[in-house]
Amino acid sequence: MRAGLRPRFYKVDPSGMMSRIAEVCLSLTKDDVRGVGRAVKSKELRDGNPGPEFPCAGFLVERKVRRLSGNEVNLEEGFSLDPNRVGLPSPELPILMEHSYSFGLFSVRLAVNVFLRKNMNLDSLISRWRILSHAFRGYLNRKLSDLPGSRSSNFYTEIYVLEGSLAHVRRRDAEKLISPFKEVPLPSKPLRYKDITLVSKDGFLTQLVKSGSVHRDTRRKMRRILRMAADIVLGQKVFYTNPSLWREESDSWAAFVGLVYLNPDLWTSKILYPSRRMYSAYKRLSEPFKSEIRRGYEAYSYIHGEFLSGVRIKDLHRVLLTMSRLGLRTPMFRTPLLSDLEALVLTMLCMKDALDSDYKGSKIFARIVSRRLCSEYNPGEECEKSLSKKISDRKREKGLSVEEIEVLLGGRFSNPRGILSRRRVMEALMREGLVRAELAKREGSGHPEVSIYLPDVDSDYVNWLKSLISKKIPRRLP
């Protein structure tokens, strides 16, 4: 199998265990769905569009399975996907399995059942599997030919032993099965009997404990758990070792993937898991990649602050709040529990404050600042003209008034007039010590003064948020 990342959010037809994980996420992050039944949560997840405004839907996965037809198994290079052609008895042609996760992770697998003859020794099995694995790899390479190599994993082997015992299999032989394209060192010891017997960066070999037709469903469920765990591990390996993915800003994709969906702290926590088996499977399969993933995550999220490259300013608080609600450590400060609208307004005020410092004294201050703000929150000439006029009409250009904030909210709400008053947004932000109000004189006739709002720099969180936003603002004039 191979896994990879396509940097965007996708709407999928969900199935399997990840739906349960998405429901748990919904219970932890949305106050209005706590205590409601699974059917209600499932409907909301199916109806919602995955992305910054509905992050829990990003955990969903769609699973497609089909058996290859006879005309698909013979490849141009002379290889065949039919195991019988290389002497591995099988009653069926391979199955193609495709997993598509809402947050852009995908995996492609070829799976086949092989029944070994009594007169076939392990060396013969290894040599025949090596030939078949070359065919499998060639097929998967063509399936992913549209994707840059850095955005997909290497070939990964999953071997499930359904009958018989591994008690007398040497470790060296098991490693040859897992790594069919590598030369394996000679020293070897017999395998120790465990649920998952051998794991490496190239794959794993496991003996599913319960044999017989009566336990078929149990084995099938265990295989699905292991496959999903492998998807997550390989997705982490690809993302955290590929800095070009960290800068994918569309819909703040990179920030949500790096800080939420693939966060190693999430998958080693028991908060989100619907099953102990999934937790155990991930821990075991991730072991060979553990240090590599951890180093990459630290470089991405904390050491260099690279996650800033892939997050829109308006989504900063949403990323941090989702992390906080899922029990993940957020950088430096406790994230205040604000509503989506309150968080959106706070980022607007922080961005305006940063722009005030950058362009103070400019003859075209109102035009520059309006263009920057509108491009982030409500793109379009109408927003720029309206906002620029309102800022120019007052003698003090700092901060934003309620009317100016409503202009920017036009990118999210069809009718934002009065929404801040109805939901008492400014009162809530001031009560939390995040925003303060001042009066500014206006030009011309009408109301001589207007209330303007500024981020309260006495708050550590506001200062930190403003510093993040300052790094995101381009320094050249538009």
CSV table of C-alpha atoms in Angstrom, one decimal:
chain,number,residue,atom,x,y,z
A,1,MET,CA,0.0,0.0,0.0
A,2,ARG,CA,0.9,3.7,-0.3
A,3,ALA,CA,-0.5,6.7,1.5
A,4,GLY,CA,-0.3,10.4,0.7
A,5,LEU,CA,-1.7,13.9,1.1
A,6,ARG,CA,-3.7,16.1,-1.3
A,7,PRO,CA,-3.8,19.5,0.2
A,8,ARG,CA,-7.4,20.4,0.4
A,9,PHE,CA,-10.6,19.4,2.3
A,10,TYR,CA,-13.0,17.0,0.7
A,11,LYS,CA,-16.6,16.0,1.2
A,12,VAL,CA,-16.8,12.3,1.6
A,13,ASP,CA,-19.4,9.6,2.2
A,14,PRO,CA,-18.3,8.4,5.6
A,15,SER,CA,-17.9,4.9,6.9
A,16,GLY,CA,-16.1,3.0,9.6
A,17,MET,CA,-14.4,3.9,12.9
A,18,MET,CA,-13.3,7.4,12.0
A,19,SER,CA,-17.0,8.4,12.0
A,20,ARG,CA,-17.0,7.6,15.7
A,21,ILE,CA,-13.9,9.7,16.2
A,22,ALA,CA,-15.6,12.6,14.4
A,23,GLU,CA,-18.6,12.2,16.7
A,24,VAL,CA,-16.4,12.3,19.8
A,25,CYS,CA,-14.7,15.4,18.4
A,26,LEU,CA,-18.1,17.0,18.0
A,27,SER,CA,-19.1,16.3,21.6
A,28,LEU,CA,-15.8,17.9,22.8
A,29,THR,CA,-15.8,21.0,20.6
A,30,LYS,CA,-19.5,22.0,20.1
A,31,ASP,CA,-21.5,22.8,23.2
A,32,ASP,CA,-24.9,22.5,21.5
A,33,VAL,CA,-24.4,18.9,20.6
A,34,ARG,CA,-23.3,17.6,24.0
A,35,GLY,CA,-25.7,14.9,25.2
A,36,VAL,CA,-27.5,14.4,21.9
A,37,GLY,CA,-27.7,11.0,20.3
A,38,ARG,CA,-25.3,9.5,17.7
A,39,ALA,CA,-27.9,9.8,14.9
A,40,VAL,CA,-28.1,13.6,15.4
A,41,LYS,CA,-24.3,13.9,15.4
A,42,SER,CA,-24.0,11.6,12.4
A,43,LYS,CA,-26.4,13.8,10.4
A,44,GLU,CA,-24.6,17.0,11.3
A,45,LEU,CA,-21.3,15.5,10.2
A,46,ARG,CA,-22.7,14.2,6.9
A,47,ASP,CA,-24.4,17.5,6.1
A,48,GLY,CA,-21.5,19.8,7.1
A,49,ASN,CA,-18.6,20.8,4.9
A,50,PRO,CA,-15.2,19.9,6.3
A,51,GLY,CA,-12.9,22.8,6.8
A,52,PRO,CA,-12.1,25.6,9.3
A,53,GLU,CA,-15.7,26.3,10.1
A,54,PHE,CA,-16.5,22.7,10.8
A,55,PRO,CA,-13.2,21.0,11.8
A,56,CYS,CA,-14.7,17.7,13.2
A,57,ALA,CA,-16.0,16.7,9.8
A,58,GLY,CA,-12.3,16.5,8.7
A,59,PHE,CA,-11.9,13.2,10.5
A,60,LEU,CA,-14.4,11.4,8.3
A,61,VAL,CA,-13.1,8.7,5.8
A,62,GLU,CA,-14.7,7.1,2.8
A,63,ARG,CA,-13.8,3.5,2.0
A,64,LYS,CA,-14.1,2.1,-1.5
A,65,VAL,CA,-13.4,-1.6,-2.3
A,66,ARG,CA,-13.5,-3.4,-5.6
A,67,ARG,CA,-11.9,-6.6,-7.1
A,68,LEU,CA,-9.7,-6.1,-10.1
A,69,SER,CA,-10.9,-7.5,-13.4
A,70,GLY,CA,-9.0,-9.9,-15.5
A,71,ASN,CA,-7.8,-7.3,-18.0
A,72,GLU,CA,-6.3,-5.2,-15.2
A,73,VAL,CA,-3.9,-7.7,-13.7
A,74,ASN,CA,-1.3,-7.9,-16.6
A,75,LEU,CA,1.0,-4.9,-16.5
A,76,GLU,CA,3.1,-3.5,-19.4
A,77,GLU,CA,6.4,-4.4,-17.8
A,78,GLY,CA,5.6,-8.1,-18.0
A,79,PHE,CA,4.5,-8.3,-14.4
A,80,SER,CA,1.2,-9.7,-13.3
A,81,LEU,CA,-1.0,-8.9,-10.3
A,82,ASP,CA,-2.4,-12.4,-10.3
A,83,PRO,CA,-0.5,-14.3,-7.5
A,84,ASN,CA,-1.1,-17.6,-9.3
A,85,ARG,CA,1.2,-16.4,-12.1
A,86,VAL,CA,4.1,-16.4,-9.7
A,87,GLY,CA,3.2,-19.7,-7.9
A,88,LEU,CA,1.3,-18.3,-5.0
A,89,PRO,CA,-2.1,-20.1,-4.9
A,90,SER,CA,-5.1,-17.9,-4.6
A,91,PRO,CA,-8.8,-18.4,-5.5
A,92,GLU,CA,-9.2,-14.7,-6.3
A,93,LEU,CA,-7.7,-11.7,-8.0
A,94,PRO,CA,-6.5,-8.8,-5.8
A,95,ILE,CA,-8.8,-6.3,-4.2
A,96,LEU,CA,-8.2,-2.6,-4.6
A,97,MET,CA,-8.9,-0.6,-1.4
A,98,GLU,CA,-9.0,3.2,-1.4
A,99,HIS,CA,-9.4,5.3,1.8
A,100,SER,CA,-10.2,9.0,1.3
A,101,TYR,CA,-10.1,11.2,4.4
A,102,SER,CA,-11.9,14.5,4.5
A,103,PHE,CA,-8.7,16.4,5.5
A,104,GLY,CA,-6.8,15.2,2.4
A,105,LEU,CA,-5.1,12.0,3.5
A,106,PHE,CA,-5.6,9.0,1.3
A,107,SER,CA,-4.3,5.5,0.9
A,108,VAL,CA,-4.4,2.9,-1.9
A,109,ARG,CA,-4.0,-0.8,-1.2
A,110,LEU,CA,-3.9,-4.1,-3.1
A,111,ALA,CA,-4.9,-7.0,-1.0
A,112,VAL,CA,-4.9,-10.7,-1.9
A,113,ASN,CA,-5.4,-14.0,0.0
A,114,VAL,CA,-2.7,-16.6,-0.5
A,115,PHE,CA,-3.0,-20.3,0.5
A,116,LEU,CA,0.4,-21.9,0.9
A,117,ARG,CA,1.0,-25.4,-0.4
A,118,LYS,CA,2.4,-28.0,2.1
A,119,ASN,CA,5.5,-28.5,0.0
A,120,MET,CA,6.3,-24.7,-0.2
A,121,ASN,CA,9.1,-23.6,2.1
A,122,LEU,CA,9.6,-20.1,3.4
A,123,ASP,CA,12.4,-19.3,1.0
A,124,SER,CA,10.1,-20.0,-1.9
A,125,LEU,CA,7.4,-17.9,-0.4
A,126,ILE,CA,9.8,-15.0,0.0
A,127,SER,CA,11.1,-15.2,-3.6
A,128,ARG,CA,7.6,-15.4,-5.1
A,129,TRP,CA,6.3,-12.6,-3.0
A,130,ARG,CA,9.2,-10.4,-4.1
A,131,ILE,CA,8.2,-10.8,-7.7
A,132,LEU,CA,4.5,-10.1,-6.9
A,133,SER,CA,5.4,-7.1,-4.8
A,134,HIS,CA,7.2,-5.5,-7.7
A,135,ALA,CA,4.0,-5.8,-9.7
A,136,PHE,CA,2.0,-4.3,-6.8
A,137,ARG,CA,4.4,-1.4,-6.5
A,138,GLY,CA,4.3,-0.7,-10.2
A,139,TYR,CA,0.5,-0.6,-10.2
A,140,LEU,CA,0.3,1.7,-7.1
A,141,ASN,CA,3.0,4.0,-8.7
A,142,ARG,CA,0.7,4.5,-11.7
A,143,LYS,CA,-2.3,5.1,-9.5
A,144,LEU,CA,-0.4,8.0,-7.8
A,145,SER,CA,1.4,9.3,-10.9
A,146,ASP,CA,-0.4,12.7,-10.7
A,147,LEU,CA,1.1,13.3,-7.2
A,148,PRO,CA,4.6,14.7,-6.5
A,149,GLY,CA,6.7,12.0,-4.9
A,150,SER,CA,7.3,14.0,-1.8
A,151,ARG,CA,3.6,14.0,-1.0
A,152,SER,CA,3.2,10.2,-0.8
A,153,SER,CA,4.8,7.4,1.2
A,154,ASN,CA,7.0,4.6,0.1
A,155,PHE,CA,5.6,1.2,-0.6
A,156,TYR,CA,4.3,-0.3,2.7
A,157,THR,CA,3.7,-4.0,3.3
A,158,GLU,CA,0.9,-5.5,5.5
A,159,ILE,CA,1.0,-9.2,6.0
A,160,TYR,CA,-1.7,-11.0,8.0
A,161,VAL,CA,-1.2,-14.6,9.0
A,162,LEU,CA,-4.7,-16.2,9.4
A,163,GLU,CA,-3.8,-19.8,9.9
A,164,GLY,CA,-0.8,-21.6,11.3
A,165,SER,CA,1.8,-20.3,13.7
A,166,LEU,CA,4.8,-17.9,13.5
A,167,ALA,CA,6.5,-19.5,16.5
A,168,HIS,CA,9.3,-21.0,14.4
A,169,VAL,CA,9.7,-18.2,11.9
A,170,ARG,CA,13.1,-16.5,12.0
A,171,ARG,CA,13.1,-12.7,12.4
A,172,ARG,CA,15.3,-12.4,9.3
A,173,ASP,CA,12.7,-14.2,7.1
A,174,ALA,CA,9.8,-12.1,8.5
A,175,GLU,CA,11.8,-9.0,7.7
A,176,LYS,CA,12.3,-10.2,4.1
A,177,LEU,CA,8.6,-10.5,3.7
A,178,ILE,CA,8.0,-7.0,5.1
A,179,SER,CA,10.8,-5.5,3.1
A,180,PRO,CA,10.8,-7.3,-0.3
A,181,PHE,CA,13.0,-4.7,-2.0
A,182,LYS,CA,15.8,-4.7,0.5
A,183,GLU,CA,18.7,-7.0,1.5
A,184,VAL,CA,18.1,-8.1,5.1
A,185,PRO,CA,21.1,-8.7,7.4
A,186,LEU,CA,21.9,-12.4,8.2
A,187,PRO,CA,21.8,-12.5,12.1
A,188,SER,CA,18.4,-13.6,13.2
A,189,LYS,CA,16.4,-14.9,16.1
A,190,PRO,CA,13.0,-16.6,16.3
A,191,LEU,CA,10.1,-14.2,16.6
A,192,ARG,CA,8.4,-13.7,19.9
A,193,TYR,CA,4.7,-14.4,19.9
A,194,LYS,CA,2.7,-11.2,20.1
A,195,ASP,CA,-0.5,-9.8,18.6
A,196,ILE,CA,1.5,-7.6,16.2
A,197,THR,CA,4.7,-9.6,15.7
A,198,LEU,CA,7.0,-7.4,13.7
A,199,VAL,CA,6.9,-3.8,12.7
A,200,SER,CA,9.3,-1.7,10.7
A,201,LYS,CA,9.3,1.4,8.5
A,202,ASP,CA,8.5,-0.8,5.5
A,203,GLY,CA,5.4,-2.5,7.0
A,204,PHE,CA,4.3,-5.1,9.5
A,205,LEU,CA,3.6,-8.8,9.9
A,206,THR,CA,1.0,-9.9,12.3
A,207,GLN,CA,-0.7,-13.1,13.3
A,208,LEU,CA,-4.4,-12.5,13.9
A,209,VAL,CA,-5.0,-14.6,17.0
A,210,LYS,CA,-8.5,-16.0,16.4
A,211,SER,CA,-8.8,-18.4,13.5
A,212,GLY,CA,-11.8,-20.1,12.0
A,213,SER,CA,-15.0,-18.9,10.2
A,214,VAL,CA,-16.7,-18.0,13.5
A,215,HIS,CA,-14.2,-15.3,14.2
A,216,ARG,CA,-14.2,-13.9,10.6
A,217,ASP,CA,-15.8,-10.6,11.6
A,218,THR,CA,-13.4,-10.1,14.5
A,219,ARG,CA,-10.4,-10.6,12.1
A,220,ARG,CA,-11.9,-8.3,9.5
A,221,LYS,CA,-12.5,-5.5,12.1
A,222,MET,CA,-8.9,-5.9,13.4
A,223,ARG,CA,-7.5,-5.6,9.8
A,224,ARG,CA,-9.6,-2.4,9.3
A,225,ILE,CA,-8.2,-0.9,12.5
A,226,LEU,CA,-4.6,-1.7,11.6
A,227,ARG,CA,-5.1,-0.2,8.1
A,228,MET,CA,-6.5,3.0,9.5
A,229,ALA,CA,-3.6,3.2,12.0
A,230,ALA,CA,-1.1,2.7,9.1
A,231,ASP,CA,-2.8,5.5,7.1
A,232,ILE,CA,-2.4,7.9,10.0
A,233,VAL,CA,1.2,7.0,10.7
A,234,LEU,CA,2.2,7.2,7.0
A,235,GLY,CA,0.3,10.5,6.7
A,236,GLN,CA,2.3,11.9,9.6
A,237,LYS,CA,5.6,10.7,8.1
A,238,VAL,CA,4.8,12.5,4.8
A,239,PHE,CA,3.5,15.7,6.4
A,240,TYR,CA,6.1,16.3,9.1
A,241,THR,CA,9.0,15.6,6.8
A,242,ASN,CA,7.8,17.7,3.9
A,243,PRO,CA,8.0,21.5,4.7
A,244,SER,CA,6.4,22.4,1.4
A,245,LEU,CA,3.1,21.1,2.7
A,246,TRP,CA,3.4,23.3,5.7
A,247,ARG,CA,2.8,26.4,3.5
A,248,GLU,CA,-0.5,25.3,1.9
A,249,GLU,CA,-2.7,28.1,3.1
A,250,SER,CA,-5.9,27.4,1.3
A,251,ASP,CA,-8.7,27.1,3.9
A,252,SER,CA,-5.9,27.0,6.5
A,253,TRP,CA,-5.4,23.3,5.4
A,254,ALA,CA,-1.8,22.9,6.6
A,255,ALA,CA,-2.5,24.3,10.1
A,256,PHE,CA,-5.5,22.0,10.7
A,257,VAL,CA,-3.7,19.0,9.4
A,258,GLY,CA,-0.4,19.6,11.3
A,259,LEU,CA,-1.9,20.8,14.6
A,260,VAL,CA,-5.1,18.7,14.7
A,261,TYR,CA,-5.7,15.8,12.4
A,262,LEU,CA,-2.2,14.4,12.3
A,263,ASN,CA,-1.0,15.8,15.7
A,264,PRO,CA,1.0,12.9,17.4
A,265,ASP,CA,-0.3,14.1,20.8
A,266,LEU,CA,-3.8,13.4,19.6
A,267,TRP,CA,-3.1,9.9,18.5
A,268,THR,CA,-1.3,9.0,21.7
A,269,SER,CA,-4.1,10.3,23.8
A,270,LYS,CA,-7.1,8.2,24.8
A,271,ILE,CA,-9.5,11.2,24.7
A,272,LEU,CA,-10.6,10.6,21.1
A,273,TYR,CA,-10.4,6.9,20.7
A,274,PRO,CA,-13.6,4.9,20.4
A,275,SER,CA,-11.7,1.6,21.0
A,276,ARG,CA,-8.6,0.4,22.9
A,277,ARG,CA,-7.6,-1.6,19.8
A,278,MET,CA,-7.2,1.5,17.7
A,279,TYR,CA,-5.1,3.1,20.4
A,280,SER,CA,-2.9,0.1,20.7
A,281,ALA,CA,-2.6,-0.4,16.9
A,282,TYR,CA,-1.4,3.2,16.4
A,283,LYS,CA,1.1,3.1,19.2
A,284,ARG,CA,2.7,-0.1,17.7
A,285,LEU,CA,2.7,0.9,14.1
A,286,SER,CA,4.1,4.4,14.8
A,287,GLU,CA,7.0,3.1,16.9
A,288,PRO,CA,9.6,2.9,14.0
A,289,PHE,CA,8.7,6.4,12.9
A,290,LYS,CA,8.3,7.9,16.4
A,291,SER,CA,11.4,10.0,16.7
A,292,GLU,CA,11.1,11.2,13.1
A,293,ILE,CA,7.5,12.3,13.5
A,294,ARG,CA,8.1,13.9,16.8
A,295,ARG,CA,11.1,15.9,15.5
A,296,GLY,CA,9.1,17.0,12.5
A,297,TYR,CA,6.1,18.0,14.6
A,298,GLU,CA,8.3,20.1,17.0
A,299,ALA,CA,10.0,21.8,14.1
A,300,TYR,CA,6.6,22.5,12.5
A,301,SER,CA,4.6,23.7,15.4
A,302,TYR,CA,6.9,25.2,18.0
A,303,ILE,CA,10.6,25.6,17.2
A,304,HIS,CA,10.2,27.6,14.0
A,305,GLY,CA,6.5,28.4,14.1
A,306,GLU,CA,6.1,27.1,10.5
A,307,PHE,CA,2.4,26.4,11.1
A,308,LEU,CA,1.9,30.2,10.6
A,309,SER,CA,2.7,29.7,6.9
A,310,GLY,CA,-0.4,27.6,6.4
A,311,VAL,CA,-3.1,29.4,8.5
A,312,ARG,CA,-5.3,32.3,7.5
A,313,ILE,CA,-5.5,35.1,10.1
A,314,LYS,CA,-9.2,34.7,10.5
A,315,ASP,CA,-8.8,31.0,11.4
A,316,LEU,CA,-6.0,31.4,13.9
A,317,HIS,CA,-8.2,31.3,17.0
A,318,ARG,CA,-10.4,28.5,15.5
A,319,VAL,CA,-7.3,26.3,15.1
A,320,LEU,CA,-6.1,27.0,18.7
A,321,LEU,CA,-9.6,26.5,20.2
A,322,THR,CA,-10.1,23.2,18.4
A,323,MET,CA,-6.7,22.0,19.8
A,324,SER,CA,-7.7,23.2,23.3
A,325,ARG,CA,-11.0,21.4,23.3
A,326,LEU,CA,-9.4,18.2,22.1
A,327,GLY,CA,-7.0,18.3,25.0
A,328,LEU,CA,-3.9,19.2,22.9
A,329,ARG,CA,-1.3,21.6,24.2
A,330,THR,CA,-1.5,25.0,22.5
A,331,PRO,CA,1.6,27.2,22.2
A,332,MET,CA,2.4,29.3,25.3
A,333,PHE,CA,-0.9,30.5,26.5
A,334,ARG,CA,-4.3,29.2,27.5
A,335,THR,CA,-6.8,29.8,24.7
A,336,PRO,CA,-9.9,31.7,25.9
A,337,LEU,CA,-13.2,29.9,25.2
A,338,LEU,CA,-14.8,32.3,22.8
A,339,SER,CA,-17.7,31.8,20.3
A,340,ASP,CA,-16.8,31.7,16.6
A,341,LEU,CA,-18.0,35.2,16.1
A,342,GLU,CA,-16.2,36.6,19.2
A,343,ALA,CA,-13.0,34.9,18.0
A,344,LEU,CA,-13.4,36.3,14.5
A,345,VAL,CA,-13.9,39.9,15.8
A,346,LEU,CA,-10.8,39.5,18.1
A,347,THR,CA,-8.6,38.5,15.1
A,348,MET,CA,-10.0,41.5,13.1
A,349,LEU,CA,-9.0,43.9,15.9
A,350,CYS,CA,-5.6,42.3,16.4
A,351,MET,CA,-4.9,42.6,12.6
A,352,LYS,CA,-6.1,46.2,12.6
A,353,ASP,CA,-3.8,47.0,15.5
A,354,ALA,CA,-0.8,45.4,13.7
A,355,LEU,CA,-1.6,47.4,10.6
A,356,ASP,CA,-1.9,50.6,12.6
A,357,SER,CA,1.7,50.1,13.7
A,358,ASP,CA,3.0,49.2,10.3
A,359,TYR,CA,1.3,52.1,8.3
A,360,LYS,CA,1.0,54.8,10.8
A,361,GLY,CA,1.5,58.3,9.2
A,362,SER,CA,1.0,57.0,5.6
A,363,LYS,CA,-1.0,59.4,3.4
A,364,ILE,CA,-3.0,56.5,2.1
A,365,PHE,CA,-3.4,54.8,5.5
A,366,ALA,CA,-7.2,54.2,5.3
A,367,ARG,CA,-6.9,52.7,1.8
A,368,ILE,CA,-4.0,50.4,2.6
A,369,VAL,CA,-5.5,49.1,5.8
A,370,SER,CA,-8.9,48.6,4.3
A,371,ARG,CA,-7.4,46.6,1.4
A,372,ARG,CA,-5.5,44.4,3.8
A,373,LEU,CA,-8.5,43.7,6.1
A,374,CYS,CA,-11.0,43.2,3.3
A,375,SER,CA,-8.6,40.7,1.5
A,376,GLU,CA,-8.7,38.6,4.6
A,377,TYR,CA,-12.3,38.8,5.7
A,378,ASN,CA,-14.5,40.1,2.9
A,379,PRO,CA,-12.7,40.3,-0.4
A,380,GLY,CA,-14.0,42.8,-2.9
A,381,GLU,CA,-14.0,46.4,-4.0
A,382,GLU,CA,-17.2,47.2,-2.2
A,383,CYS,CA,-15.8,46.3,1.2
A,384,GLU,CA,-12.6,48.3,0.5
A,385,LYS,CA,-14.5,51.5,-0.5
A,386,SER,CA,-17.0,51.3,2.4
A,387,LEU,CA,-14.4,50.5,5.1
A,388,SER,CA,-11.9,53.1,3.8
A,389,LYS,CA,-14.6,55.9,3.9
A,390,LYS,CA,-15.7,55.0,7.5
A,391,ILE,CA,-12.1,55.0,8.8
A,392,SER,CA,-11.3,58.3,7.0
A,393,ASP,CA,-14.4,59.9,8.5
A,394,ARG,CA,-13.0,59.9,12.0
A,395,LYS,CA,-10.1,61.9,13.3
A,396,ARG,CA,-8.5,59.0,15.2
A,397,GLU,CA,-7.7,56.1,12.8
A,398,LYS,CA,-6.9,53.4,15.4
A,399,GLY,CA,-9.1,50.4,16.2
A,400,LEU,CA,-12.5,49.5,14.6
A,401,SER,CA,-16.0,50.7,15.2
A,402,VAL,CA,-19.0,48.4,15.2
A,403,GLU,CA,-20.1,49.6,11.8
A,404,GLU,CA,-16.6,48.9,10.4
A,405,ILE,CA,-16.5,45.4,11.9
A,406,GLU,CA,-19.9,44.7,10.3
A,407,VAL,CA,-18.5,45.7,6.9
A,408,LEU,CA,-15.8,43.0,7.3
A,409,LEU,CA,-18.4,40.5,8.6
A,410,GLY,CA,-20.2,40.8,5.3
A,411,GLY,CA,-17.8,38.1,4.0
A,412,ARG,CA,-19.2,35.6,6.5
A,413,PHE,CA,-22.8,36.8,7.1
A,414,SER,CA,-25.3,37.8,4.4
A,415,ASN,CA,-26.9,40.4,6.8
A,416,PRO,CA,-24.4,41.4,9.5
A,417,ARG,CA,-26.1,44.6,10.5
A,418,GLY,CA,-26.8,44.5,14.3
A,419,ILE,CA,-25.3,41.0,14.9
A,420,LEU,CA,-22.7,42.3,17.3
A,421,SER,CA,-25.3,44.0,19.4
A,422,ARG,CA,-27.7,41.0,19.4
A,423,ARG,CA,-25.1,38.6,20.5
A,424,ARG,CA,-23.4,41.1,22.8
A,425,VAL,CA,-20.0,40.3,21.3
A,426,MET,CA,-18.1,43.4,22.3
A,427,GLU,CA,-19.4,43.1,25.9
A,428,ALA,CA,-18.2,39.5,26.1
A,429,LEU,CA,-14.7,40.4,24.7
A,430,MET,CA,-14.4,43.3,27.2
A,431,ARG,CA,-15.6,41.1,30.1
A,432,GLU,CA,-12.8,38.6,29.2
A,433,GLY,CA,-10.2,41.4,29.3
A,434,LEU,CA,-9.4,41.0,25.6
A,435,VAL,CA,-10.8,44.2,24.2
A,436,ARG,CA,-11.2,47.8,25.4
A,437,ALA,CA,-13.3,50.7,24.1
A,438,GLU,CA,-12.5,54.3,23.4
A,439,LEU,CA,-14.2,57.3,21.9
A,440,ALA,CA,-13.1,58.9,18.6
A,441,LYS,CA,-14.4,62.2,17.1
A,442,ARG,CA,-16.0,62.0,13.7
A,443,GLU,CA,-15.7,64.5,10.8
A,444,GLY,CA,-18.7,66.3,9.3
A,445,SER,CA,-22.3,66.3,10.5
A,446,GLY,CA,-24.2,63.6,12.4
A,447,HIS,CA,-23.0,61.9,15.5
A,448,PRO,CA,-19.9,63.8,16.7
A,449,GLU,CA,-18.3,60.7,18.4
A,450,VAL,CA,-18.1,57.0,17.7
A,451,SER,CA,-17.0,54.1,20.0
A,452,ILE,CA,-13.9,52.3,18.7
A,453,TYR,CA,-12.5,49.0,20.0
A,454,LEU,CA,-8.9,48.0,20.3
A,455,PRO,CA,-7.3,44.7,21.5
A,456,ASP,CA,-6.2,44.9,25.2
A,457,VAL,CA,-2.4,44.5,25.2
A,458,ASP,CA,-2.5,43.8,28.9
A,459,SER,CA,-3.7,40.3,28.0
A,460,ASP,CA,-0.9,37.9,27.3
A,461,TYR,CA,-3.1,36.0,24.9
A,462,VAL,CA,-3.9,39.1,22.9
A,463,ASN,CA,-0.2,40.1,22.7
A,464,TRP,CA,0.7,36.6,21.5
A,465,LEU,CA,-2.1,36.5,19.0
A,466,LYS,CA,-1.2,39.9,17.7
A,467,SER,CA,2.5,38.8,17.3
A,468,LEU,CA,1.3,35.8,15.2
A,469,ILE,CA,-0.8,38.1,13.0
A,470,SER,CA,2.0,40.6,12.6
A,471,LYS,CA,4.2,37.8,11.1
A,472,LYS,CA,1.5,37.0,8.6
A,473,ILE,CA,1.0,40.5,7.2
A,474,PRO,CA,3.0,41.2,4.0
A,475,ARG,CA,5.4,44.0,4.5
A,476,ARG,CA,5.3,45.4,1.0
A,477,LEU,CA,2.7,48.0,0.0
A,478,PRO,CA,-0.3,46.7,-2.0
